[in-house]
Short mmCIF file of C-alpha atoms in Angstrom, two decimals:
data_model
loop_
_atom_site.label_atom_id
_atom_site.label_comp_id
_atom_site.label_asym_id
_atom_site.label_seq_id
_atom_site.Cartn_x
_atom_site.Cartn_y
_atom_site.Cartn_z
CA MET M 1 1.30 -43.42 -58.92
CA SER M 2 0.87 -40.89 -56.11
CA ALA M 3 2.89 -37.68 -56.05
CA PRO M 4 5.91 -37.50 -53.73
CA VAL M 5 5.59 -35.93 -50.30
CA VAL M 6 6.94 -32.37 -50.34
CA LEU M 7 6.27 -31.55 -46.67
CA ARG M 8 6.35 -33.94 -43.71
CA ILE M 9 5.85 -32.80 -40.11
CA GLU M 10 6.15 -35.18 -37.16
CA ASN M 11 5.15 -34.39 -33.55
CA LEU M 12 6.02 -30.70 -33.90
CA THR M 13 5.75 -28.65 -30.71
CA ARG M 14 6.45 -24.97 -29.99
CA GLN M 15 6.04 -23.57 -26.49
CA PHE M 16 6.95 -19.92 -25.93
CA ALA M 17 7.01 -19.95 -22.11
CA PRO M 18 7.49 -22.82 -19.62
CA ASN M 19 4.13 -22.31 -17.92
CA ALA M 20 2.17 -21.50 -21.08
CA SER M 21 0.19 -23.92 -23.22
CA PRO M 22 2.05 -24.88 -26.41
CA ALA M 23 1.23 -22.68 -29.39
CA VAL M 24 1.78 -25.79 -31.54
CA ASP M 25 1.22 -29.08 -29.73
CA GLY M 26 2.41 -32.34 -31.27
CA VAL M 27 1.32 -31.62 -34.85
CA SER M 28 1.91 -34.28 -37.51
CA LEU M 29 0.86 -33.93 -41.15
CA SER M 30 2.12 -34.36 -44.71
CA LEU M 31 1.52 -32.67 -48.05
CA ARG M 32 2.10 -34.11 -51.52
CA GLN M 33 3.62 -32.35 -54.48
CA GLY M 34 1.15 -30.07 -56.27
CA GLU M 35 -1.38 -29.95 -53.41
CA LEU M 36 -2.59 -26.88 -51.52
CA LEU M 37 -3.07 -27.20 -47.77
CA GLY M 38 -5.23 -24.75 -45.86
CA LEU M 39 -4.48 -24.23 -42.18
CA LEU M 40 -7.85 -23.16 -40.81
CA GLY M 41 -8.81 -22.15 -37.31
CA PRO M 42 -9.84 -19.32 -34.99
CA SER M 43 -7.41 -16.66 -33.80
CA GLY M 44 -4.79 -18.02 -31.42
CA CYS M 45 -5.10 -21.66 -32.52
CA GLY M 46 -1.45 -21.89 -33.65
CA LYS M 47 -1.81 -21.84 -37.44
CA THR M 48 0.53 -18.88 -38.04
CA THR M 49 3.08 -20.28 -35.59
CA LEU M 50 3.01 -23.55 -37.52
CA LEU M 51 3.61 -21.66 -40.77
CA ARG M 52 6.54 -19.80 -39.17
CA LEU M 53 8.00 -23.11 -37.99
CA ILE M 54 7.85 -24.46 -41.55
CA ALA M 55 9.52 -21.28 -42.84
CA GLY M 56 12.25 -21.45 -40.19
CA PHE M 57 11.32 -18.20 -38.44
CA GLU M 58 10.68 -20.17 -35.24
CA GLN M 59 12.56 -23.12 -33.79
CA PRO M 60 10.46 -25.97 -32.34
CA ASN M 61 10.90 -27.41 -28.85
CA ALA M 62 10.38 -30.89 -30.29
CA GLY M 63 9.54 -32.63 -33.54
CA THR M 64 10.84 -32.72 -37.09
CA ILE M 65 10.16 -31.08 -40.45
CA GLU M 66 11.19 -32.44 -43.85
CA LEU M 67 10.98 -30.42 -47.06
CA ALA M 68 11.20 -32.40 -50.30
CA GLY M 69 12.72 -35.29 -48.34
CA ARG M 70 15.37 -33.13 -46.66
CA PRO M 71 15.32 -32.64 -42.85
CA VAL M 72 15.31 -28.93 -41.99
CA CYS M 73 14.84 -29.16 -38.23
CA GLY M 74 15.03 -31.84 -35.56
CA SER M 75 18.22 -33.73 -36.29
CA CYS M 76 19.65 -30.54 -37.87
CA TRP M 77 18.79 -26.88 -38.35
CA VAL M 78 18.44 -25.26 -41.76
CA THR M 79 18.06 -21.46 -41.86
CA PRO M 80 15.04 -19.87 -43.60
CA GLU M 81 17.00 -18.70 -46.65
CA GLN M 82 18.28 -22.25 -47.24
CA ARG M 83 14.91 -24.01 -46.99
CA ASP M 84 13.79 -23.55 -50.60
CA VAL M 85 10.44 -22.00 -49.65
CA GLY M 86 8.69 -18.95 -51.02
CA ILE M 87 6.71 -16.75 -48.63
CA VAL M 88 3.79 -14.37 -49.22
CA PHE M 89 3.25 -12.27 -46.12
CA GLN M 90 -0.06 -10.85 -44.92
CA ASP M 91 1.10 -7.27 -45.59
CA TYR M 92 2.96 -8.35 -48.79
CA ALA M 93 6.29 -6.91 -47.45
CA LEU M 94 7.23 -5.34 -50.79
CA PHE M 95 10.26 -3.08 -50.96
CA PRO M 96 8.79 0.42 -51.41
CA HIS M 97 11.90 1.81 -53.15
CA LEU M 98 11.99 -0.97 -55.77
CA THR M 99 9.86 -1.29 -58.89
CA VAL M 100 7.62 -4.28 -59.61
CA GLU M 101 10.34 -5.77 -61.76
CA LYS M 102 13.07 -5.33 -59.15
CA ASN M 103 10.88 -6.60 -56.31
CA ILE M 104 10.25 -9.81 -58.23
CA ALA M 105 13.91 -10.15 -59.24
CA PHE M 106 15.20 -9.64 -55.69
CA GLY M 107 15.35 -13.30 -54.71
CA LEU M 108 16.68 -14.32 -58.11
CA GLN M 109 19.57 -11.88 -57.83
CA HIS M 110 20.41 -13.42 -54.45
CA LEU M 111 20.58 -16.85 -56.11
CA ALA M 112 22.75 -15.42 -58.92
CA ARG M 113 25.20 -13.97 -56.42
CA LYS M 114 25.46 -17.40 -54.79
CA LYS M 115 25.98 -18.88 -58.29
CA ALA M 116 22.90 -21.05 -57.75
CA LEU M 117 21.34 -19.45 -60.84
CA PRO M 118 23.02 -18.16 -64.00
CA ALA M 119 23.02 -14.36 -64.03
CA LYS M 120 21.49 -14.27 -67.51
CA ALA M 121 18.51 -16.28 -66.25
CA VAL M 122 17.42 -13.56 -63.79
CA GLU M 123 15.84 -11.39 -66.48
CA SER M 124 14.00 -14.23 -68.19
CA ARG M 125 12.73 -15.72 -64.90
CA THR M 126 11.51 -12.28 -63.82
CA ALA M 127 9.63 -11.79 -67.08
CA GLU M 128 8.06 -15.24 -66.77
CA ALA M 129 6.86 -14.49 -63.23
CA ILE M 130 5.41 -11.12 -64.30
CA ALA M 131 3.53 -12.78 -67.16
CA LEU M 132 2.32 -15.57 -64.88
CA VAL M 133 0.52 -13.13 -62.56
CA GLY M 134 -0.68 -10.84 -65.38
CA LEU M 135 1.32 -7.72 -64.55
CA GLN M 136 2.79 -6.99 -67.98
CA GLY M 137 3.06 -3.25 -68.53
CA LEU M 138 3.44 -2.50 -64.82
CA GLU M 139 7.10 -3.52 -64.51
CA LYS M 140 8.36 0.02 -63.79
CA ARG M 141 5.72 0.98 -61.24
CA TYR M 142 6.41 1.20 -57.52
CA PRO M 143 4.28 -0.54 -54.87
CA HIS M 144 2.47 2.66 -53.86
CA GLU M 145 1.27 3.03 -57.46
CA LEU M 146 -0.49 -0.35 -57.38
CA SER M 147 -3.83 -1.52 -56.03
CA GLY M 148 -4.00 -4.01 -53.20
CA GLY M 149 -4.73 -6.85 -55.61
CA GLN M 150 -1.78 -5.89 -57.81
CA GLN M 151 0.53 -5.75 -54.79
CA GLN M 152 -0.64 -9.24 -53.85
CA ARG M 153 0.27 -10.47 -57.32
CA VAL M 154 3.74 -8.93 -57.05
CA ALA M 155 4.27 -10.69 -53.72
CA LEU M 156 3.13 -13.99 -55.25
CA ALA M 157 5.36 -13.54 -58.31
CA ARG M 158 8.36 -12.76 -56.09
CA ALA M 159 7.73 -15.95 -54.10
CA LEU M 160 7.28 -18.08 -57.24
CA ALA M 161 10.17 -16.71 -59.31
CA PRO M 162 12.92 -18.83 -57.61
CA ARG M 163 10.71 -21.92 -58.20
CA PRO M 164 10.76 -23.13 -54.58
CA SER M 165 9.58 -26.56 -53.51
CA LEU M 166 6.91 -25.00 -51.26
CA ILE M 167 4.96 -21.71 -51.15
CA LEU M 168 3.78 -20.38 -47.77
CA LEU M 169 0.98 -17.81 -47.63
CA ASP M 170 -0.01 -16.08 -44.38
CA GLU M 171 -3.64 -14.88 -44.65
CA PRO M 172 -2.86 -13.58 -48.14
CA PHE M 173 -6.29 -12.07 -48.85
CA SER M 174 -7.19 -10.50 -45.50
CA ASN M 175 -6.22 -6.96 -46.56
CA LEU M 176 -8.38 -6.96 -49.69
CA ASP M 177 -12.00 -5.93 -50.11
CA VAL M 178 -14.58 -8.65 -50.61
CA GLN M 179 -14.90 -8.57 -54.40
CA VAL M 180 -11.14 -8.50 -55.01
CA ARG M 181 -10.64 -11.27 -52.43
CA LEU M 182 -13.18 -13.56 -54.11
CA TYR M 183 -11.63 -13.01 -57.54
CA LEU M 184 -8.00 -13.19 -56.47
CA ARG M 185 -8.26 -16.33 -54.35
CA GLN M 186 -9.37 -18.32 -57.41
CA GLU M 187 -6.70 -16.66 -59.53
CA VAL M 188 -3.98 -17.54 -57.01
CA ARG M 189 -5.15 -21.16 -56.94
CA ASP M 190 -5.12 -21.26 -60.75
CA ILE M 191 -1.59 -19.82 -60.87
CA LEU M 192 -0.23 -22.29 -58.32
CA LYS M 193 -1.90 -25.19 -60.13
CA GLN M 194 -0.57 -23.97 -63.48
CA VAL M 195 3.04 -24.23 -62.31
CA GLY M 196 2.45 -27.34 -60.20
CA ALA M 197 3.43 -25.57 -56.99
CA SER M 198 2.76 -26.98 -53.53
CA GLY M 199 1.43 -24.51 -51.01
CA VAL M 200 0.40 -24.00 -47.40
CA PHE M 201 -1.83 -21.04 -46.61
CA VAL M 202 -3.19 -19.75 -43.32
CA THR M 203 -6.75 -18.48 -43.04
CA HIS M 204 -9.54 -18.07 -40.50
CA ASP M 205 -12.14 -17.86 -43.28
CA GLN M 206 -13.99 -21.18 -43.64
CA GLU M 207 -15.31 -20.44 -47.13
CA GLU M 208 -11.85 -19.44 -48.32
CA ALA M 209 -10.24 -22.63 -47.05
CA LEU M 210 -12.93 -24.86 -48.55
CA ALA M 211 -12.76 -23.05 -51.90
CA ILE M 212 -8.98 -23.04 -52.41
CA ALA M 213 -7.47 -26.02 -50.60
CA ASP M 214 -7.03 -29.62 -51.72
CA GLN M 215 -6.54 -30.55 -48.05
CA VAL M 216 -7.79 -28.64 -45.00
CA ALA M 217 -6.21 -28.96 -41.55
CA VAL M 218 -8.48 -27.47 -38.89
CA MET M 219 -6.52 -26.37 -35.83
CA ARG M 220 -7.65 -25.87 -32.26
CA GLN M 221 -5.51 -25.05 -29.22
CA GLY M 222 -2.29 -25.86 -31.05
CA GLN M 223 -3.43 -29.21 -32.44
CA VAL M 224 -4.82 -30.41 -35.76
CA GLU M 225 -8.31 -31.59 -34.85
CA GLN M 226 -9.17 -32.84 -38.35
CA MET M 227 -7.43 -33.01 -41.71
CA GLY M 228 -9.02 -34.08 -44.96
CA THR M 229 -10.49 -32.86 -48.22
CA PRO M 230 -12.83 -29.85 -48.00
CA GLU M 231 -15.77 -32.16 -48.67
CA GLU M 232 -14.76 -34.56 -45.89
CA VAL M 233 -14.22 -31.82 -43.31
CA TYR M 234 -17.51 -30.11 -44.14
CA SER M 235 -19.73 -33.17 -44.42
CA GLN M 236 -18.06 -35.48 -41.89
CA PRO M 237 -16.86 -33.36 -38.95
CA VAL M 238 -15.13 -35.51 -36.34
CA SER M 239 -15.97 -33.23 -33.42
CA ARG M 240 -18.52 -30.72 -32.28
CA PHE M 241 -15.93 -27.95 -32.66
CA ILE M 242 -15.40 -28.80 -36.34
CA ALA M 243 -19.15 -28.91 -36.92
CA GLU M 244 -19.62 -25.51 -35.30
CA PHE M 245 -16.58 -23.75 -36.76
CA VAL M 246 -16.46 -25.16 -40.28
CA THR M 247 -19.97 -26.37 -41.03
CA GLN M 248 -21.63 -23.68 -38.88
CA ALA M 249 -24.35 -26.23 -38.18
CA ASN M 250 -27.30 -26.09 -35.81
CA PHE M 251 -27.38 -28.26 -32.70
CA ILE M 252 -30.68 -29.17 -31.15
CA PRO M 253 -31.24 -31.41 -28.10
CA ALA M 254 -33.01 -34.64 -28.98
CA ARG M 255 -34.13 -37.88 -27.37
CA ARG M 256 -34.59 -41.15 -29.24
CA SER M 257 -38.09 -42.64 -29.26
CA GLY M 258 -39.96 -45.22 -31.27
CA ALA M 259 -41.06 -42.57 -33.78
CA GLY M 260 -37.59 -41.09 -34.28
CA TRP M 261 -35.76 -38.26 -32.53
CA GLU M 262 -37.96 -36.03 -30.41
CA THR M 263 -37.02 -32.34 -30.23
CA GLU M 264 -38.77 -29.19 -29.11
CA VAL M 265 -39.56 -28.33 -32.75
CA GLY M 266 -40.83 -31.73 -33.84
CA CYS M 267 -39.98 -35.39 -34.28
CA PHE M 268 -37.41 -36.24 -36.96
CA ASP M 269 -37.48 -39.77 -38.34
CA VAL M 270 -33.87 -39.92 -39.53
CA ALA M 271 -31.00 -42.34 -39.16
CA ILE M 272 -27.87 -41.40 -37.26
CA GLU M 273 -24.48 -41.59 -38.97
CA PRO M 274 -21.96 -43.79 -37.13
CA CYS M 275 -19.97 -41.76 -34.62
CA GLU M 276 -17.52 -42.41 -31.79
CA ALA M 277 -20.06 -41.47 -29.11
CA LEU M 278 -22.52 -44.15 -30.19
CA LYS M 279 -19.75 -46.72 -30.73
CA GLU M 280 -18.62 -46.19 -27.15
CA SER M 281 -22.15 -46.00 -25.72
CA PRO M 282 -24.64 -47.69 -28.07
CA GLU M 283 -27.35 -47.29 -25.45
CA LEU M 284 -27.06 -43.48 -25.62
CA THR M 285 -30.55 -42.12 -26.30
CA ALA M 286 -30.16 -38.37 -25.69
CA GLY M 287 -27.82 -35.74 -27.05
CA ASP M 288 -27.66 -33.11 -29.80
CA LEU M 289 -28.53 -33.56 -33.45
CA MET M 290 -26.32 -31.68 -35.90
CA ILE M 291 -28.41 -30.09 -38.66
CA ARG M 292 -26.74 -28.10 -41.43
CA GLN M 293 -28.40 -24.82 -42.31
CA GLU M 294 -29.12 -25.97 -45.87
CA ASP M 295 -30.72 -29.22 -44.63
CA LEU M 296 -33.62 -27.50 -42.86
CA HIS M 297 -36.79 -27.29 -44.95
CA LEU M 298 -39.27 -24.65 -43.78
CA GLU M 299 -43.01 -24.43 -44.31
CA ALA M 300 -45.20 -21.60 -43.09
CA ASP M 301 -47.54 -22.86 -40.36
CA GLU M 302 -48.99 -20.54 -37.72
CA SER M 303 -49.49 -23.49 -35.34
CA ALA M 304 -45.82 -24.51 -35.57
CA PRO M 305 -43.35 -23.81 -32.76
CA LEU M 306 -40.57 -22.06 -34.73
CA LEU M 307 -40.66 -18.27 -35.06
CA VAL M 308 -38.87 -16.38 -37.85
CA ARG M 309 -36.90 -13.76 -35.94
CA ASP M 310 -34.88 -12.37 -38.85
CA ARG M 311 -34.27 -12.84 -42.56
CA GLN M 312 -31.20 -11.91 -44.61
CA PHE M 313 -31.19 -11.70 -48.39
CA LEU M 314 -27.85 -13.06 -49.64
CA GLY M 315 -28.41 -12.76 -53.39
CA ARG M 316 -28.81 -16.42 -54.32
CA GLU M 317 -30.51 -17.44 -51.09
CA TYR M 318 -32.21 -16.34 -47.90
CA LYS M 319 -30.74 -16.95 -44.48
CA TYR M 320 -33.32 -17.23 -41.69
CA CYS M 321 -32.78 -16.83 -37.99
CA LEU M 322 -35.32 -18.97 -36.16
CA LEU M 323 -36.33 -18.93 -32.49
CA THR M 324 -37.40 -22.12 -30.70
CA PRO M 325 -39.87 -22.17 -27.78
CA SER M 326 -36.98 -22.47 -25.28
CA GLY M 327 -35.19 -19.45 -26.73
CA ARG M 328 -32.63 -21.40 -28.72
CA THR M 329 -31.52 -19.94 -32.08
CA LEU M 330 -31.43 -21.99 -35.29
CA HIS M 331 -30.38 -20.90 -38.78
CA ALA M 332 -31.67 -22.08 -42.15
CA ARG M 333 -30.79 -21.28 -45.75
CA THR M 334 -33.37 -21.51 -48.52
CA THR M 335 -33.60 -20.57 -52.19
CA ILE M 336 -34.97 -17.15 -53.09
CA GLY M 337 -38.07 -18.91 -54.42
CA GLN M 338 -39.15 -19.41 -50.82
CA ARG M 339 -39.68 -16.15 -48.93
CA ILE M 340 -41.10 -16.19 -45.41
CA ASP M 341 -41.91 -13.02 -43.52
CA ILE M 342 -40.30 -12.05 -40.24
CA GLY M 343 -42.70 -12.83 -37.40
CA ASP M 344 -44.24 -15.85 -39.14
CA HIS M 345 -44.24 -19.32 -37.61
CA VAL M 346 -42.76 -22.21 -39.57
CA ARG M 347 -42.59 -25.96 -39.38
CA ALA M 348 -39.19 -27.56 -39.95
CA SER M 349 -38.37 -30.86 -41.62
CA ILE M 350 -35.05 -32.45 -42.56
CA LYS M 351 -33.96 -32.88 -46.18
CA GLN M 352 -31.32 -35.50 -45.44
CA PRO M 353 -32.06 -39.13 -44.42
CA HIS M 354 -29.02 -39.18 -42.08
CA LEU M 355 -27.86 -36.79 -39.37
CA ARG M 356 -24.79 -36.68 -37.16
CA PHE M 357 -25.18 -37.02 -33.40
CA PHE M 358 -23.06 -35.54 -30.62
CA PRO M 359 -23.30 -35.97 -26.86
CA ALA M 360 -24.66 -32.88 -25.14
CA PRO M 361 -21.79 -30.59 -24.03
CA VAL M 362 -20.99 -30.49 -20.32
CA ARG M 363 -21.93 -27.07 -19.01
CA ALA M 364 -20.05 -25.25 -16.27
CA VAL M 365 -21.72 -25.33 -12.85
CA ASN M 366 -22.50 -21.63 -12.85
CA SER M 367 -23.44 -21.28 -16.52
CA PRO M 368 -27.10 -20.77 -17.40
CA ALA M 369 -28.78 -23.70 -19.10
CA ARG M 370 -31.87 -23.69 -21.26
CA SER M 371 -34.38 -26.30 -20.17
CA LEU M 372 -35.93 -28.59 -22.75
CA SER M 373 -38.77 -30.99 -22.25
CA VAL M 374 -39.23 -33.76 -24.77
CA ALA M 375 -41.75 -36.53 -24.89
#
């Protein structure tokens, strides 16, 4: 039996000015109890505005939101403090004059004053939240006496203590250094899973979204362009934008021939995965092949057309920047067992039997275009 839906959004729109494009444009999505949803996209795509709409900090121009089956906007308006959501802000928003213990207890004391929580439960709930995020022994410290990672845990504990139906996190790891961010993002996921919490978090970091989320909604220009599991979004991008932004794939012009797909760096005898472009125009014989960086296999060959322009050592792998004869840049990732020198020529082959195909993008009249001749 599937878990109940904890968040349902239908045709949500938010436009800040009459002549401006909507910051959120007709978004519809749902999230089930216990799942984590990552809102991923470049700056200005509307992901933070969508989070603020869910929290009640913004009112939509159209559309509805339901939290745990209860309408909170559309047919009615429910204020932020009555929405049963916990919020972790980007800058944590801790009260500097309150200790760790009192910061975490703040929301619980508000519930006690409203008689929504027995007063004697405040202390026990606070202690449980402190233990959950591993801050025992730091109860009497003030925010300025904590590291960034510890402050993040306090903010998470404060949001979790009232046991809300939904946790909202606005770029929660952006203020942390790389090592702390990598460690804490897994810890936060583990904590949320431990208590069975549902969460929505905003990020512009592709790796972060794929690592933490159960579902990823990729946003562009106020709309959700694709939503699915991290594996689906990465391996089956529905648009060129998704392939470029999430998968960070290479695109190389190709023309179909009897031997396969002819490109300026060789002929690839691969099948093409079904896509909308080919369904609409099955006779289409030219466009761009999408090749993931990890799917390019390189072999040193001084007669080959690809030039190694740069190489980065990333610990577990090398990342190569390759230059094609027309000046196009490709990227490839290989194991550290394969080291190719900068300035060498390499021959490329494809590890996968199937590739995705996209029509060539329409270039502006005045934009420069690289020419490509194929047999």
